[in-house]
PDB file of C-alpha atoms in Angstrom:
ATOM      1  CA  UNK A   1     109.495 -94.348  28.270  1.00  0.00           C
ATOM      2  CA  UNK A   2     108.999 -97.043  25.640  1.00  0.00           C
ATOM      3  CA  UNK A   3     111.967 -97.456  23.187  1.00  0.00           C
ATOM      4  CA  UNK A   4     111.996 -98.904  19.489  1.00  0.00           C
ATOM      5  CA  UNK A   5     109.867-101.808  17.964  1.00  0.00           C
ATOM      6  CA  UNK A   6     111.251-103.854  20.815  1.00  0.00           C
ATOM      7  CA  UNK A   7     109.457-102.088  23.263  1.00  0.00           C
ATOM      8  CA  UNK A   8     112.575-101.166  25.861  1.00  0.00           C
ATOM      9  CA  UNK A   9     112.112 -99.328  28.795  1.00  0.00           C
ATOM     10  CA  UNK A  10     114.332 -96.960  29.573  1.00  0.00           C
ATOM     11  CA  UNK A  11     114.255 -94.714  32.979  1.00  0.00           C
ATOM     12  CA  UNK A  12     113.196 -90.832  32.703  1.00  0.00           C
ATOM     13  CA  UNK A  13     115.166 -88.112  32.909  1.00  0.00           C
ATOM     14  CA  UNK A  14     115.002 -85.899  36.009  1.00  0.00           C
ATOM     15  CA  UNK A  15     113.511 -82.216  34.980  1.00  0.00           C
ATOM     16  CA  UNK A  16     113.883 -80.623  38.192  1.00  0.00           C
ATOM     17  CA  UNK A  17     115.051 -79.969  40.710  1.00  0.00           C
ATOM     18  CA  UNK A  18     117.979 -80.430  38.453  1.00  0.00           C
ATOM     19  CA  UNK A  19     119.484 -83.009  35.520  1.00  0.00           C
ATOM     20  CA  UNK A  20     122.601 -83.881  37.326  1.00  0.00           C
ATOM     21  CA  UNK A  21     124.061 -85.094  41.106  1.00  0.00           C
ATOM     22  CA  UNK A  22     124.634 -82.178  42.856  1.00  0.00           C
ATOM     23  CA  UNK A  23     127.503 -84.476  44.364  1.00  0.00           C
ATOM     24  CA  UNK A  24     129.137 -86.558  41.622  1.00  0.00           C
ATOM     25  CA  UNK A  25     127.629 -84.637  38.642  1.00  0.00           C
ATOM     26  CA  UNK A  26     126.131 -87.777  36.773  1.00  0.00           C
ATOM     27  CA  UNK A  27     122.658 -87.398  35.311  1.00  0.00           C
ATOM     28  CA  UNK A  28     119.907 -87.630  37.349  1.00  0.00           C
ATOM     29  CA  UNK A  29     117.361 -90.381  36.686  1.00  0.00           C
ATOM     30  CA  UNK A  30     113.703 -91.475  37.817  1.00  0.00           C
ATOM     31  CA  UNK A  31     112.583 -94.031  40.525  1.00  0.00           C
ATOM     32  CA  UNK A  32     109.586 -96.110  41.848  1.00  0.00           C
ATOM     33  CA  UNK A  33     107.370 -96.131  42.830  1.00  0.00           C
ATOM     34  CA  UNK A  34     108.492 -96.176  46.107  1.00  0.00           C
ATOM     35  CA  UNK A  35     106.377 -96.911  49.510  1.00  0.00           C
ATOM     36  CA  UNK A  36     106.766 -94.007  52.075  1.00  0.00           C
ATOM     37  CA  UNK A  37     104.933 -95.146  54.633  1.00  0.00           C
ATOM     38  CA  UNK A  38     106.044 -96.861  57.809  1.00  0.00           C
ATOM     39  CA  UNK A  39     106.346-100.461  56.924  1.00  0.00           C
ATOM     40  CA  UNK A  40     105.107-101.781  60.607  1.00  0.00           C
ATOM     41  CA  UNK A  41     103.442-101.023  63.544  1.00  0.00           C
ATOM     42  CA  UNK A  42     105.083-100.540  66.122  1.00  0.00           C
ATOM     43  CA  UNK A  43     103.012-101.270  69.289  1.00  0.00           C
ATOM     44  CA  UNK A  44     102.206-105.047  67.163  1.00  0.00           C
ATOM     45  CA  UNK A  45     106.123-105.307  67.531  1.00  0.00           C
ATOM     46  CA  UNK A  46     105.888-104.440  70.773  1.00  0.00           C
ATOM     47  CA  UNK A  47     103.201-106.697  71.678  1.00  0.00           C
ATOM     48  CA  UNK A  48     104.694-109.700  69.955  1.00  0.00           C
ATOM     49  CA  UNK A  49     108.052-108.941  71.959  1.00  0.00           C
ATOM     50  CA  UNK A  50     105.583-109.777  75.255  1.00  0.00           C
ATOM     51  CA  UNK A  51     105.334-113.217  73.928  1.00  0.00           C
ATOM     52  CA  UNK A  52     108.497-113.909  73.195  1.00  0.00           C
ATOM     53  CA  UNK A  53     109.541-113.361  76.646  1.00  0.00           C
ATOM     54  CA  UNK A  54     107.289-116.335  77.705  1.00  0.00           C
ATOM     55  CA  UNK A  55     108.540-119.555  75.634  1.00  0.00           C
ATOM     56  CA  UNK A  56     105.836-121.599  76.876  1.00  0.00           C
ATOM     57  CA  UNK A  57     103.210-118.625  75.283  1.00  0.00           C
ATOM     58  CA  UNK A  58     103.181-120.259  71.638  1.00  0.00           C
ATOM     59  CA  UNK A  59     103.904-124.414  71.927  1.00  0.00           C
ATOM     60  CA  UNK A  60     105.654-125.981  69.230  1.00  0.00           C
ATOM     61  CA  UNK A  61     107.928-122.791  68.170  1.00  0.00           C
ATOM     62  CA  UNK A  62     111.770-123.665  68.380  1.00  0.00           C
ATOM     63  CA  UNK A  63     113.424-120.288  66.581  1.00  0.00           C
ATOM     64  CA  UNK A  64     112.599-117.685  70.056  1.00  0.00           C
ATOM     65  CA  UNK A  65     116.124-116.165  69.229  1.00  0.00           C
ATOM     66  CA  UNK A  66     115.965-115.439  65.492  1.00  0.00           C
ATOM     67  CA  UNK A  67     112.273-114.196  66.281  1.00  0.00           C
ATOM     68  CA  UNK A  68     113.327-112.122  69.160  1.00  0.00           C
ATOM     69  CA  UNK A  69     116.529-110.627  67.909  1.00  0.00           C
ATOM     70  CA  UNK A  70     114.261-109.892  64.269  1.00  0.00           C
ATOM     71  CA  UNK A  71     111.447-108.060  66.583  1.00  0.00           C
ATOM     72  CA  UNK A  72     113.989-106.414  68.467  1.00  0.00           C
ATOM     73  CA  UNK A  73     115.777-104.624  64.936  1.00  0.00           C
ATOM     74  CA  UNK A  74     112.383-104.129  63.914  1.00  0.00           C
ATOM     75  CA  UNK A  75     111.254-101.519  67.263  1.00  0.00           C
ATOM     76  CA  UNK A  76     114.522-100.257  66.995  1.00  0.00           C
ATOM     77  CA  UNK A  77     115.352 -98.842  62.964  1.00  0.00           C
ATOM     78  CA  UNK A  78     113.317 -95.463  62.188  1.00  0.00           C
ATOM     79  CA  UNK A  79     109.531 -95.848  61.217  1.00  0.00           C
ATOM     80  CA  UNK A  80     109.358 -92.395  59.162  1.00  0.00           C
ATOM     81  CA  UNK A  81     112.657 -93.043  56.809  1.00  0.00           C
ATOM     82  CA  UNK A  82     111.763 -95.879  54.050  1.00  0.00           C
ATOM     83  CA  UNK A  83     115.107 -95.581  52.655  1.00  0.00           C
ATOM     84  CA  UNK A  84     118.701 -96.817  53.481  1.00  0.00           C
ATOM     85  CA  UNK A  85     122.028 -96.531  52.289  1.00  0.00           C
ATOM     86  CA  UNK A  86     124.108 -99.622  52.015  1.00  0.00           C
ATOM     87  CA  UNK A  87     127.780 -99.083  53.442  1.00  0.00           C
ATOM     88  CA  UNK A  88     129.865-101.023  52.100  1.00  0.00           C
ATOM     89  CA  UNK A  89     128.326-100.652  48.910  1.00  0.00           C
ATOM     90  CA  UNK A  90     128.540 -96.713  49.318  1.00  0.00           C
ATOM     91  CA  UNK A  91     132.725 -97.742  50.346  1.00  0.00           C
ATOM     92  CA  UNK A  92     133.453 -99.895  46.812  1.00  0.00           C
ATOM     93  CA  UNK A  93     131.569 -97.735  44.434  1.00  0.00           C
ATOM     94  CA  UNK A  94     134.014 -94.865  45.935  1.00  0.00           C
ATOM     95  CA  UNK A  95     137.549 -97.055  45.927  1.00  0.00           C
ATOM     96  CA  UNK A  96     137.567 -96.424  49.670  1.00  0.00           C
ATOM     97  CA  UNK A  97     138.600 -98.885  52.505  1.00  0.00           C
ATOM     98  CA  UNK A  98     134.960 -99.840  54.469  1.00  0.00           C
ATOM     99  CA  UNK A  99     133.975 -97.541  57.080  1.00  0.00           C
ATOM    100  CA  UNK A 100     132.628 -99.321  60.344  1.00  0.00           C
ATOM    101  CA  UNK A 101     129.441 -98.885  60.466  1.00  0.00           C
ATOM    102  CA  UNK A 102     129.069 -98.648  64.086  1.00  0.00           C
ATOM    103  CA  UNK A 103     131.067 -95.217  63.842  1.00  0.00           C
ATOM    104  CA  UNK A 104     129.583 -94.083  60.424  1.00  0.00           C
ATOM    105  CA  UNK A 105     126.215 -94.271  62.309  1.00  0.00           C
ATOM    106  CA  UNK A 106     127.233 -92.937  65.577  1.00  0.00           C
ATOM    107  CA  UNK A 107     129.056 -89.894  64.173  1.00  0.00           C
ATOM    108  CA  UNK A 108     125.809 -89.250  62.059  1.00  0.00           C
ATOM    109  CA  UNK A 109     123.730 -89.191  65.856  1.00  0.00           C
ATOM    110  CA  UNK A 110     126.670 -87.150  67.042  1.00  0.00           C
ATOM    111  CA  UNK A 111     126.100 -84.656  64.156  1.00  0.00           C
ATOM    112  CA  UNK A 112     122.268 -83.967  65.289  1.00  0.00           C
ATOM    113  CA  UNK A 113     120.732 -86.556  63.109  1.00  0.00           C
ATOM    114  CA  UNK A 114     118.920 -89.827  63.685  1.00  0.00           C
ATOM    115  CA  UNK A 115     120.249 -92.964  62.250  1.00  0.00           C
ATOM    116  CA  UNK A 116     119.358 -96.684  62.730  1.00  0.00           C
ATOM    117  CA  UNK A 117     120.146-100.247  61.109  1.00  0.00           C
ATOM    118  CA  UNK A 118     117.105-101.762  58.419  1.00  0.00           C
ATOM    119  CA  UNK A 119     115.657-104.953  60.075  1.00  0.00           C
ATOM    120  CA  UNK A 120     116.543-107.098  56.957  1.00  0.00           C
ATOM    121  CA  UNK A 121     120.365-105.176  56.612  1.00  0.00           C
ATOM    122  CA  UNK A 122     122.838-105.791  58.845  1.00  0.00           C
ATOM    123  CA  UNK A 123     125.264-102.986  56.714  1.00  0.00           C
ATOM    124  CA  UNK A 124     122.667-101.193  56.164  1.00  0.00           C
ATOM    125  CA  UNK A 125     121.825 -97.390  57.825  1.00  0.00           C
ATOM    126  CA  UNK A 126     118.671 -95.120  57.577  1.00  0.00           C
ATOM    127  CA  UNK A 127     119.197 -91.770  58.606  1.00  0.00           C
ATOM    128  CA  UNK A 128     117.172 -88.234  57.982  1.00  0.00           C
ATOM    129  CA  UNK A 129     120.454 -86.390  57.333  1.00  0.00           C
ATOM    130  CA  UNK A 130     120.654 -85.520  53.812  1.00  0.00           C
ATOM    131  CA  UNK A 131     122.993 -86.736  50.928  1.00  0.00           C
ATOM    132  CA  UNK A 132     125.349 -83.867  51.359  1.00  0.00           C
ATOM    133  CA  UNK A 133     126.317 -84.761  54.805  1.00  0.00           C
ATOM    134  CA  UNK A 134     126.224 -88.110  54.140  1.00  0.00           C
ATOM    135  CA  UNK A 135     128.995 -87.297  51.272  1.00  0.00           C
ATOM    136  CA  UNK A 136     130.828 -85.637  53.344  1.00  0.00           C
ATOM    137  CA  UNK A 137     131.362 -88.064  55.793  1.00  0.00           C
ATOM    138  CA  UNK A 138     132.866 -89.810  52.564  1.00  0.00           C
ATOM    139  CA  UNK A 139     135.122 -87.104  51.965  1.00  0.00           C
ATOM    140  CA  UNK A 140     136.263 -86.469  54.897  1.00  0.00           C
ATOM    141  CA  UNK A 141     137.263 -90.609  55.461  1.00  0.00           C
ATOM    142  CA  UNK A 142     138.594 -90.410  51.602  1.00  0.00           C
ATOM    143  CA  UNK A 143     140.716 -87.420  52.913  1.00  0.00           C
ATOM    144  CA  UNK A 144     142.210 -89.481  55.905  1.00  0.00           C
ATOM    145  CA  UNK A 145     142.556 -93.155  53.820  1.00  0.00           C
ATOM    146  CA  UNK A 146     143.256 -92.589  50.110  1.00  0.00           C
ATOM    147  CA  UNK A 147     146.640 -91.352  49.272  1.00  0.00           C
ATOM    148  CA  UNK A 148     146.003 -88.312  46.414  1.00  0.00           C
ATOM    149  CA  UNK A 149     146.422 -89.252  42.902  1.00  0.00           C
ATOM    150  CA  UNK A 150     144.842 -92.362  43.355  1.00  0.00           C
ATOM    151  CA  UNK A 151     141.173 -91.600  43.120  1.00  0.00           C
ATOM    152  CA  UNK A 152     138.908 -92.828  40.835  1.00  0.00           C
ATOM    153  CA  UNK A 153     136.981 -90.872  38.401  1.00  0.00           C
ATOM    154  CA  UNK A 154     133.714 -90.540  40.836  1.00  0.00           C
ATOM    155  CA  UNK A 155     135.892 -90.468  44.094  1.00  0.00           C
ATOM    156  CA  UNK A 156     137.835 -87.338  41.961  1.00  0.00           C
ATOM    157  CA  UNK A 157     134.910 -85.679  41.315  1.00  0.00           C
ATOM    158  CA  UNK A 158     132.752 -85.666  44.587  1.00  0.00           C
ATOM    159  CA  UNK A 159     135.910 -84.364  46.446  1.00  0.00           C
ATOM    160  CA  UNK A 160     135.850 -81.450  44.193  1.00  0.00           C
ATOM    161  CA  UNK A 161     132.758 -80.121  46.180  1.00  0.00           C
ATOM    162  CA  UNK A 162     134.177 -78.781  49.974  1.00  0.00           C
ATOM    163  CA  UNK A 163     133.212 -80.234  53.388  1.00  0.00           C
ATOM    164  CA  UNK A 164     130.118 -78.465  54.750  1.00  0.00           C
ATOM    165  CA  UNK A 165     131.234 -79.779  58.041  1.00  0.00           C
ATOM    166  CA  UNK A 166     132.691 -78.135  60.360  1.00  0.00           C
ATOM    167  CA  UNK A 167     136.161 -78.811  61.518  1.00  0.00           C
ATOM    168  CA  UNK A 168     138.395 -80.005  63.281  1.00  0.00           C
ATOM    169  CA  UNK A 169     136.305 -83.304  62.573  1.00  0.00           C
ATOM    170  CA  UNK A 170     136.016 -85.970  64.675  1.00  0.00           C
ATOM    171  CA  UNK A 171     134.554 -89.333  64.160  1.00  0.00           C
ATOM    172  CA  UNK A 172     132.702 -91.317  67.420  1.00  0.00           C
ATOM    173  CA  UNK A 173     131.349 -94.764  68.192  1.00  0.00           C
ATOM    174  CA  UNK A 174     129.527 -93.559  71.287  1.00  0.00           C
ATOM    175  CA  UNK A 175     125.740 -92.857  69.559  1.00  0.00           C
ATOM    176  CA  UNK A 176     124.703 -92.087  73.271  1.00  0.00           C
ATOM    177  CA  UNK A 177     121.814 -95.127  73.385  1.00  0.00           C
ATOM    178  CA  UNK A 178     121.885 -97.961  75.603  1.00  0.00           C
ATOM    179  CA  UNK A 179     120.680-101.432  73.823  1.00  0.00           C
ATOM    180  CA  UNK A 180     119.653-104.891  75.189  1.00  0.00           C
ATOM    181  CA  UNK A 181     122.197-107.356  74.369  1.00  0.00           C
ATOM    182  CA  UNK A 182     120.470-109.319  71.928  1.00  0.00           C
ATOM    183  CA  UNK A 183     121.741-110.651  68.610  1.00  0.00           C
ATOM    184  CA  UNK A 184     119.500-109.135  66.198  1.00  0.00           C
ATOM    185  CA  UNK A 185     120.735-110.833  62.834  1.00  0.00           C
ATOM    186  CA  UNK A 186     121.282-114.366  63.451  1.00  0.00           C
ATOM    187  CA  UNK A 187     122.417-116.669  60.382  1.00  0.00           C
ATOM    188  CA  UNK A 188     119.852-119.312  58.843  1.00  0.00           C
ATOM    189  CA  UNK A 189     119.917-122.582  60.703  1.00  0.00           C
ATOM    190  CA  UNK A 190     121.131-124.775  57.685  1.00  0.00           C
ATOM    191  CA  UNK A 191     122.455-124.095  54.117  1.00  0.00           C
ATOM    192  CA  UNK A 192     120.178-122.824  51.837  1.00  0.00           C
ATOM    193  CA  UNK A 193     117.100-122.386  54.086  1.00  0.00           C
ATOM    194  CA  UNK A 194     113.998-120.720  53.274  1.00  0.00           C
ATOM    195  CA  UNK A 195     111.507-121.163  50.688  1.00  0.00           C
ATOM    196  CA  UNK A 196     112.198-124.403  47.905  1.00  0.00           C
ATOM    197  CA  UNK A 197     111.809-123.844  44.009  1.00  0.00           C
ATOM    198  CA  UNK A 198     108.513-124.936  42.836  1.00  0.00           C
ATOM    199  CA  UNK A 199     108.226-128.232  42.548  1.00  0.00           C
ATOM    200  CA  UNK A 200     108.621-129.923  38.916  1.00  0.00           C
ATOM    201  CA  UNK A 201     105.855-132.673  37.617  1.00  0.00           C
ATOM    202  CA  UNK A 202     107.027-135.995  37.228  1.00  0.00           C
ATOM    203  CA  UNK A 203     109.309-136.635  34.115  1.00  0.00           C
ATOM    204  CA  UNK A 204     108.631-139.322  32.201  1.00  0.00           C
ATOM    205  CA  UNK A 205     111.117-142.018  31.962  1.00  0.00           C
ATOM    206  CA  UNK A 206     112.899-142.736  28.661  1.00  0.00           C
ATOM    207  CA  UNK A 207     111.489-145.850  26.312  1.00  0.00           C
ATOM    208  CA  UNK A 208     114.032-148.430  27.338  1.00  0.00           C
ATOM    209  CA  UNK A 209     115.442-150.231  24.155  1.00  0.00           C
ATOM    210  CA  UNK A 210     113.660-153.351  22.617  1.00  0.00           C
ATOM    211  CA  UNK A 211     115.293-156.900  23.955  1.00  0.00           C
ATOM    212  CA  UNK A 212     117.086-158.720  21.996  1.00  0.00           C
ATOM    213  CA  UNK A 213     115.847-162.683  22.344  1.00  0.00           C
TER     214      UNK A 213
END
């Protein structure tokens, strides 16, 4: 929606299903567009996992480990759930201590739902549970590490809505899958590596001052 004579953009407001967060009661707002599809294929990942296995296969290519462990995330993260949540970002906006996310993922698999890492995330987790259960898997760790009366204002109110799940509650690292061990995430081989800024044309150097004879 454009705004004013300065032509501001400013997000929509949700209709329906509803205008507010059915878990922290703030307003609703628009998003996207947003790809749903799967974002690779997964037999190509499979494939390219063949070569990688053979070092010889491709001459000249030195990175085999950060192209293997990249592949291997890749076949492994859910193809039909574009979205993730972000842990430690879902920890801070809450005031809570961080959850480890090999047991917030785990416990999610434990639960009946599927749950994976995002290729280009290492704290990241897609799962096809839904936001309630993944609230109250907040609620139930604010319940066990934040002393009450020393919420914040969101942390206050999404504990206002009860636990769907049933208890006693336990949390589990065990997500029942058996995985190569392979570092998937490996840092960048130097500071600052990647793609340069563009490149700038030459500057012209500054008249030098007349001689004096």
């Amino acid at each position: 929606r454009l705004l004013g004579a300065g032509g501001k953009f400013k997000p929509a407001r949700v209709v329906g299903p509803g205008q507010n967060c059915p878990e922290c009661g703030g307003r609703m707002r628009l998003g996207g567009p947003c790809y749903a599809g799967p974002l690779h294929s997964l037999s190509f990942v499979q494939s390219c996992l063949r070569y990688c296995e053979d070092e010889t296969s491709l001459p000249g290519l030195s990175m085999w480990k950060k192209i293997a462990g990249l592949l291997t995330a890749i076949s492994e993260e859910l193809l039909d759930v574009p979205l993730f949540y972000k842990l430690p970002a879902l920890c801070k906006g809450l005031k809570l201590p961080p959850i480890p996310l090999k047991q917030f993922r785990a416990t999610l698999v434990a639960l009946g739902f599927r749950a994976s890492h995002f290729h280009r995330e290492p704290e990241a987790v897609k799962t096809d549970a839904p936001n309630s259960v993944v609230y109250d898997l907040m609620r139930l760790w604010a319940e066990e590490h934040v002393t009450p009366g020393k919420c914040n204002d969101l942390l206050t109110e999404i504990l206002k809505s009860e636990v769907a799940l049933q208890r006693p509650f336990h949390w589990t690292t065990d997500d029942g899958q058996t995985k190569p061990r392979l570092p998937r995430f490996l840092p960048n081989p130097t500071r600052h590596w990647g793609p340069k800024p563009r490149a700038k044309g030459h500057e012209k150097a500054p008249p030098s001052a007349p001689k004096n004879d």
